[in-house]
XYZ file of C-alpha atoms in Angstrom:
378
model
C 30.007 20.189 21.704
C 28.376 21.629 18.547
C 24.626 22.046 18.507
C 24.326 19.521 15.673
C 25.577 16.823 18.016
C 28.229 15.540 15.602
C 31.293 14.154 17.366
C 33.789 11.302 16.951
C 32.027 9.486 19.758
C 28.783 9.136 17.838
C 30.001 5.976 16.121
C 30.260 4.185 19.453
C 27.230 1.979 20.135
C 27.641 2.179 23.900
C 24.482 3.436 25.601
C 26.209 6.199 27.568
C 29.454 7.497 26.053
C 30.167 10.927 27.554
C 32.162 13.775 25.970
C 32.893 15.025 29.505
C 32.858 13.085 32.726
C 29.467 13.600 34.430
C 28.759 13.124 38.117
C 28.139 9.628 39.425
C 24.382 10.293 39.568
C 24.315 10.401 35.773
C 26.132 7.075 35.612
C 23.522 5.537 37.890
C 20.702 6.933 35.750
C 22.282 5.547 32.595
C 22.755 2.121 34.116
C 19.145 1.970 35.256
C 17.810 2.880 31.829
C 16.181 6.237 32.549
C 18.585 8.234 30.375
C 16.394 8.363 27.314
C 16.413 5.215 25.153
C 13.274 6.441 23.406
C 14.847 9.675 22.029
C 17.680 7.585 20.617
C 15.279 5.094 19.057
C 13.069 7.698 17.370
C 15.210 8.033 14.188
C 14.803 4.334 13.403
C 11.018 4.617 13.682
C 10.764 8.106 12.231
C 12.329 6.918 9.000
C 9.353 4.609 8.478
C 6.627 7.225 8.588
C 6.444 7.503 4.815
C 5.041 4.669 2.661
C 8.463 3.918 1.272
C 10.399 1.929 3.848
C 14.015 2.550 4.727
C 16.410 -0.161 5.885
C 14.157 -1.297 8.701
C 11.092 -1.772 6.584
C 9.922 -3.660 3.475
C 10.925 -2.384 0.047
C 8.819 0.265 -1.652
C 9.135 0.884 -5.376
C 7.978 3.707 -7.550
C 5.985 1.162 -9.550
C 4.119 0.061 -6.429
C 3.279 3.613 -5.502
C 1.817 4.079 -8.961
C -0.728 1.382 -8.079
C 0.682 -0.799 -10.916
C -2.632 -1.414 -12.672
C -2.645 1.033 -15.593
C -2.196 -0.733 -18.916
C -1.873 1.057 -22.256
C -2.881 -0.650 -25.454
C -1.216 0.009 -28.814
C -4.047 2.322 -29.907
C -4.043 4.348 -26.677
C -2.131 7.642 -26.583
C -1.864 7.625 -22.816
C -3.618 6.332 -19.714
C -3.946 7.588 -16.168
C -4.743 6.051 -12.806
C -5.535 7.304 -9.344
C -5.802 5.273 -6.198
C -5.247 4.989 -2.498
C -4.116 2.549 0.119
C -4.491 2.150 3.849
C -1.704 0.353 5.674
C -0.767 -0.825 9.130
C 2.195 -2.658 10.608
C 3.559 -3.863 13.902
C 6.896 -5.212 15.014
C 9.410 -5.778 17.777
C 13.123 -5.083 18.003
C 15.707 -6.351 20.476
C 17.788 -3.740 22.248
C 21.050 -5.558 21.609
C 22.629 -4.229 24.822
C 22.091 -0.574 23.849
C 18.519 -0.103 25.056
C 15.348 -1.840 26.184
C 13.493 -3.893 23.596
C 10.905 -1.896 21.641
C 7.399 -2.580 20.360
C 6.084 -0.425 17.518
C 2.883 0.074 15.540
C 2.329 2.168 12.414
C -0.906 3.083 10.596
C -1.700 5.489 7.784
C -2.958 6.056 4.279
C -1.584 7.225 0.933
C -3.271 8.537 -2.226
C -1.854 9.471 -5.577
C -2.209 9.655 -9.329
C 0.028 8.792 -12.237
C 0.183 8.816 -16.001
C 1.772 6.351 -18.376
C 2.685 7.216 -21.957
C 2.937 4.780 -24.898
C 6.685 5.534 -25.015
C 7.070 3.627 -21.732
C 7.501 6.688 -19.505
C 5.498 6.915 -16.281
C 5.342 9.707 -13.717
C 3.119 10.533 -10.762
C 2.581 12.130 -7.375
C 1.712 10.678 -3.977
C 0.806 12.071 -0.562
C -0.578 10.870 2.739
C -0.384 10.687 6.503
C 1.054 8.208 9.012
C 0.938 7.850 12.767
C 3.489 5.683 14.571
C 3.756 4.603 18.186
C 6.591 2.900 20.056
C 7.127 1.863 23.643
C 9.824 0.119 25.651
C 8.918 -3.558 25.949
C 9.396 -5.132 29.342
C 9.766 -1.830 31.209
C 6.682 -0.467 32.941
C 5.916 2.622 34.987
C 2.676 2.503 36.971
C 0.069 0.927 34.697
C 1.740 1.839 31.392
C 5.033 1.404 29.579
C 7.784 3.543 31.118
C 8.943 5.067 27.820
C 6.844 5.813 24.746
C 6.730 8.102 21.722
C 4.169 9.104 19.108
C 5.203 10.342 15.655
C 2.696 12.014 13.322
C 3.840 12.656 9.747
C 2.460 14.163 6.577
C 4.336 13.253 3.404
C 4.432 13.943 -0.308
C 6.514 12.690 -3.167
C 7.215 12.315 -6.853
C 8.063 9.152 -8.744
C 8.650 7.976 -12.266
C 9.761 5.076 -14.363
C 10.625 3.830 -17.807
C 9.965 0.504 -19.508
C 11.833 -0.715 -22.579
C 10.873 -4.273 -23.415
C 11.662 -6.464 -20.404
C 13.768 -3.739 -18.740
C 12.149 -1.521 -16.091
C 13.646 1.478 -14.272
C 11.866 3.086 -11.300
C 12.870 6.191 -9.333
C 11.271 8.378 -6.686
C 11.669 10.799 -3.813
C 9.552 11.250 -0.649
C 9.595 14.095 1.884
C 7.899 13.860 5.301
C 7.450 16.386 8.122
C 7.203 14.744 11.546
C 5.806 15.905 14.894
C 7.159 13.893 17.830
C 5.893 13.608 21.414
C 7.652 11.525 24.053
C 6.779 10.329 27.559
C 9.029 8.818 30.267
C 8.158 7.572 33.721
C 11.141 7.697 36.100
C 10.923 5.324 39.068
C 14.568 5.003 40.138
C 14.929 7.111 43.280
C 12.439 9.600 41.803
C 8.770 9.395 40.873
C 8.275 11.622 37.845
C 6.500 11.572 34.503
C 8.390 13.583 31.916
C 7.215 14.675 28.465
C 8.916 16.162 25.430
C 7.858 17.661 22.104
C 9.992 18.038 18.990
C 9.950 17.883 15.225
C 12.026 17.097 12.191
C 11.852 15.804 8.659
C 12.777 12.771 6.582
C 13.944 12.788 2.952
C 14.125 9.526 1.027
C 15.320 8.761 -2.480
C 15.014 5.339 -4.033
C 15.619 3.573 -7.326
C 15.245 0.110 -8.785
C 15.996 -1.782 -11.963
C 14.307 -5.048 -12.965
C 14.227 -7.531 -15.843
C 10.806 -9.090 -16.525
C 10.619 -12.678 -17.806
C 7.159 -13.702 -19.158
C 5.749 -17.080 -18.159
C 3.333 -18.908 -20.458
C 0.650 -17.567 -22.770
C -1.750 -14.769 -21.714
C -4.934 -15.977 -19.997
C -8.327 -15.622 -21.668
C -10.188 -12.376 -21.041
C -12.863 -12.374 -18.336
C -16.237 -10.623 -18.634
C -16.936 -7.956 -16.008
C -20.220 -6.080 -15.720
C -20.248 -2.298 -16.298
C -23.463 -0.262 -16.535
C -25.419 -3.432 -17.165
C -23.183 -4.573 -20.029
C -20.467 -7.233 -20.045
C -16.981 -5.855 -20.749
C -13.928 -8.031 -21.429
C -11.032 -7.505 -18.995
C -7.651 -9.070 -19.706
C -6.198 -10.856 -16.627
C -2.717 -9.879 -15.506
C 0.166 -11.518 -17.330
C 2.315 -14.092 -15.536
C 5.986 -13.272 -15.072
C 8.988 -13.322 -12.765
C 11.249 -10.295 -12.356
C 14.708 -10.332 -10.790
C 15.496 -6.858 -9.429
C 18.028 -4.820 -7.525
C 17.294 -1.521 -5.817
C 18.768 1.027 -3.475
C 17.466 3.672 -1.078
C 18.915 6.582 0.861
C 17.168 8.101 3.894
C 18.244 11.379 5.460
C 16.661 12.141 8.850
C 16.738 15.430 10.734
C 15.593 15.488 14.344
C 15.249 18.893 15.996
C 16.391 19.462 19.554
C 13.850 19.476 22.373
C 13.696 19.711 26.155
C 11.600 17.544 28.473
C 9.423 19.025 31.189
C 8.016 17.561 34.384
C 10.799 17.078 36.927
C 14.432 17.098 38.005
C 15.358 14.171 35.712
C 14.226 16.036 32.568
C 16.517 15.642 29.560
C 17.476 18.091 26.831
C 18.190 16.609 23.387
C 20.459 18.208 20.809
C 19.486 18.359 17.123
C 20.915 15.463 15.137
C 21.221 14.292 11.520
C 21.134 10.625 10.540
C 21.996 8.955 7.229
C 20.766 5.482 6.329
C 21.059 3.434 3.162
C 20.054 0.033 1.895
C 20.534 -2.212 -1.113
C 17.915 -4.880 -1.851
C 18.162 -7.741 -4.333
C 15.482 -10.327 -4.993
C 12.787 -11.586 -7.309
C 9.091 -10.806 -7.631
C 6.445 -12.770 -9.475
C 2.850 -12.371 -10.643
C 0.188 -14.659 -12.063
C -3.574 -14.740 -12.596
C -5.881 -17.118 -10.711
C -9.316 -18.574 -11.383
C -11.109 -18.726 -8.033
C -14.552 -19.235 -9.515
C -15.603 -15.666 -8.707
C -16.174 -14.629 -12.291
C -13.696 -11.769 -11.767
C -9.988 -11.597 -12.638
C -7.744 -12.274 -9.618
C -4.024 -11.492 -9.556
C -1.556 -13.132 -7.152
C 1.704 -11.270 -6.456
C 4.746 -12.251 -4.446
C 8.265 -11.074 -3.607
C 11.280 -12.413 -1.767
C 14.579 -10.609 -1.309
C 17.645 -9.843 0.792
C 18.428 -6.389 2.173
C 21.749 -4.966 3.324
C 21.644 -1.755 5.389
C 24.502 0.650 6.042
C 25.134 4.068 7.553
C 23.824 5.089 10.981
C 22.401 1.680 11.840
C 22.976 2.323 15.561
C 20.897 5.452 16.261
C 22.131 7.677 19.063
C 20.863 10.822 20.765
C 23.103 13.472 22.328
C 21.474 14.314 25.674
C 22.110 16.145 28.912
C 20.290 16.546 32.231
C 18.922 20.041 32.792
C 20.061 23.222 31.095
C 23.748 23.068 31.998
C 24.550 19.419 32.690
C 27.314 17.478 30.922
C 26.423 15.876 27.586
C 26.366 12.146 26.917
C 25.248 9.757 24.176
C 22.280 7.412 24.608
C 22.094 4.509 22.162
C 18.826 3.283 20.660
C 17.710 -0.043 19.220
C 20.086 -1.007 16.369
C 18.786 -1.515 12.845
C 19.480 -4.945 11.346
C 22.228 -4.790 8.741
C 20.960 -7.976 7.098
C 17.316 -8.918 6.664
C 15.050 -11.185 4.633
C 11.986 -9.490 3.129
C 8.893 -11.179 1.662
C 5.524 -10.085 0.329
C 2.335 -11.703 -0.951
C -0.826 -10.000 -2.220
C -4.108 -10.443 -4.088
C -5.854 -7.987 -6.447
C -9.486 -8.381 -7.528
C -10.837 -6.561 -10.614
C -14.295 -5.466 -9.424
C -14.922 -3.415 -12.581
C -13.167 -2.858 -15.929
C -11.497 0.262 -14.511
C -11.371 -0.494 -10.778
C -9.707 -3.038 -8.500
C -9.388 -3.896 -4.821
C -6.306 -5.440 -3.266
C -4.813 -6.674 -0.028
C -1.192 -7.581 0.713
C 1.013 -8.814 3.535
C 4.660 -7.847 3.957
C 7.132 -9.299 6.435
C 10.747 -8.701 7.335
C 12.985 -10.798 9.553
C 16.430 -9.924 10.844
C 18.637 -10.963 13.744
C 17.044 -8.399 16.101
C 13.803 -7.208 14.529
C 10.665 -8.675 13.010
C 8.013 -6.600 11.254
C 4.593 -7.506 9.897
C 2.487 -5.204 7.679
C -0.905 -5.391 5.983
C -2.087 -3.050 3.216
C -5.434 -2.545 1.533
C -5.605 -0.766 -1.830
C -8.210 0.672 -4.179
C -7.371 1.671 -7.757
C -9.439 3.589 -10.308
C -8.230 3.924 -13.906
C -9.432 6.485 -16.387
């Protein structure tokens, strides 16, 4: 078996498909669930440790990463914006016969800056950090979950876009380095707590095209205080925008070996390829909430189709010289409904605060996410 772990058997979603016939003890371990469902599930979670979500997570656009609040007037040569956002999400996923159900939580932050030219071109940079945690729902060892993993990732990326009338094009790429630590409690004939440490990286490219349709006349400008003087701020325009986008996620997981007992597993290095196409519509309008400050309401609804390695697997073996076998993780939903709603408040002529909720629902998995943003324009 090559070190990369590629083999014809990797397309089989069975939880324990073996290249060679192992002893019956391995079969018993597989059937009782101690053969490493967490290592197999890590790619599905690891692909979400950048702010742009792959097939299992809500859509991320280059325009959203650019904080989407920089507006250039006809007399302005260019304008720039910098901003940041903190985000957190949680979700559950059914094992689908391959593995135990999983609970997961993700938290992190992103910061970046961009520039928009009067020609309609926009480009920028983004970077940040995420920390993700997953554990096997419904399976406990002692006083804690029997299987768990923590993924810590630093990421950076470039993005850009172009606007020509109602047509918008957005592109971007994100790279993330990930440090992974796993823990398993074995309670089937043995009483051991095993731990593993590995790494890897994730590379994501994404693109989107949209067609903006204005709704109604622009709202009247609102007066916002700045340095003791009232400054007029134009509320956001109302529109709807049908869009279609695609994303590719390449995931590399390095090999690692567990330590802590006779049931320790060794994992081969693996590569995973995921893709998704999303089609939907987003909308935006301004609200008058009696606050004396411009308020923008945003929303999105869409359908996502995922393809590629939607059933993550890990090539494992017991000990240094045991026979190799495949352990299947929690499958990624091929079809999912995504939705988003958010509010932005202009607290100053060149600054805004925002909060948004994003949800995704599929046949096996549900995810909920909340983001807070701060934007400063100059």
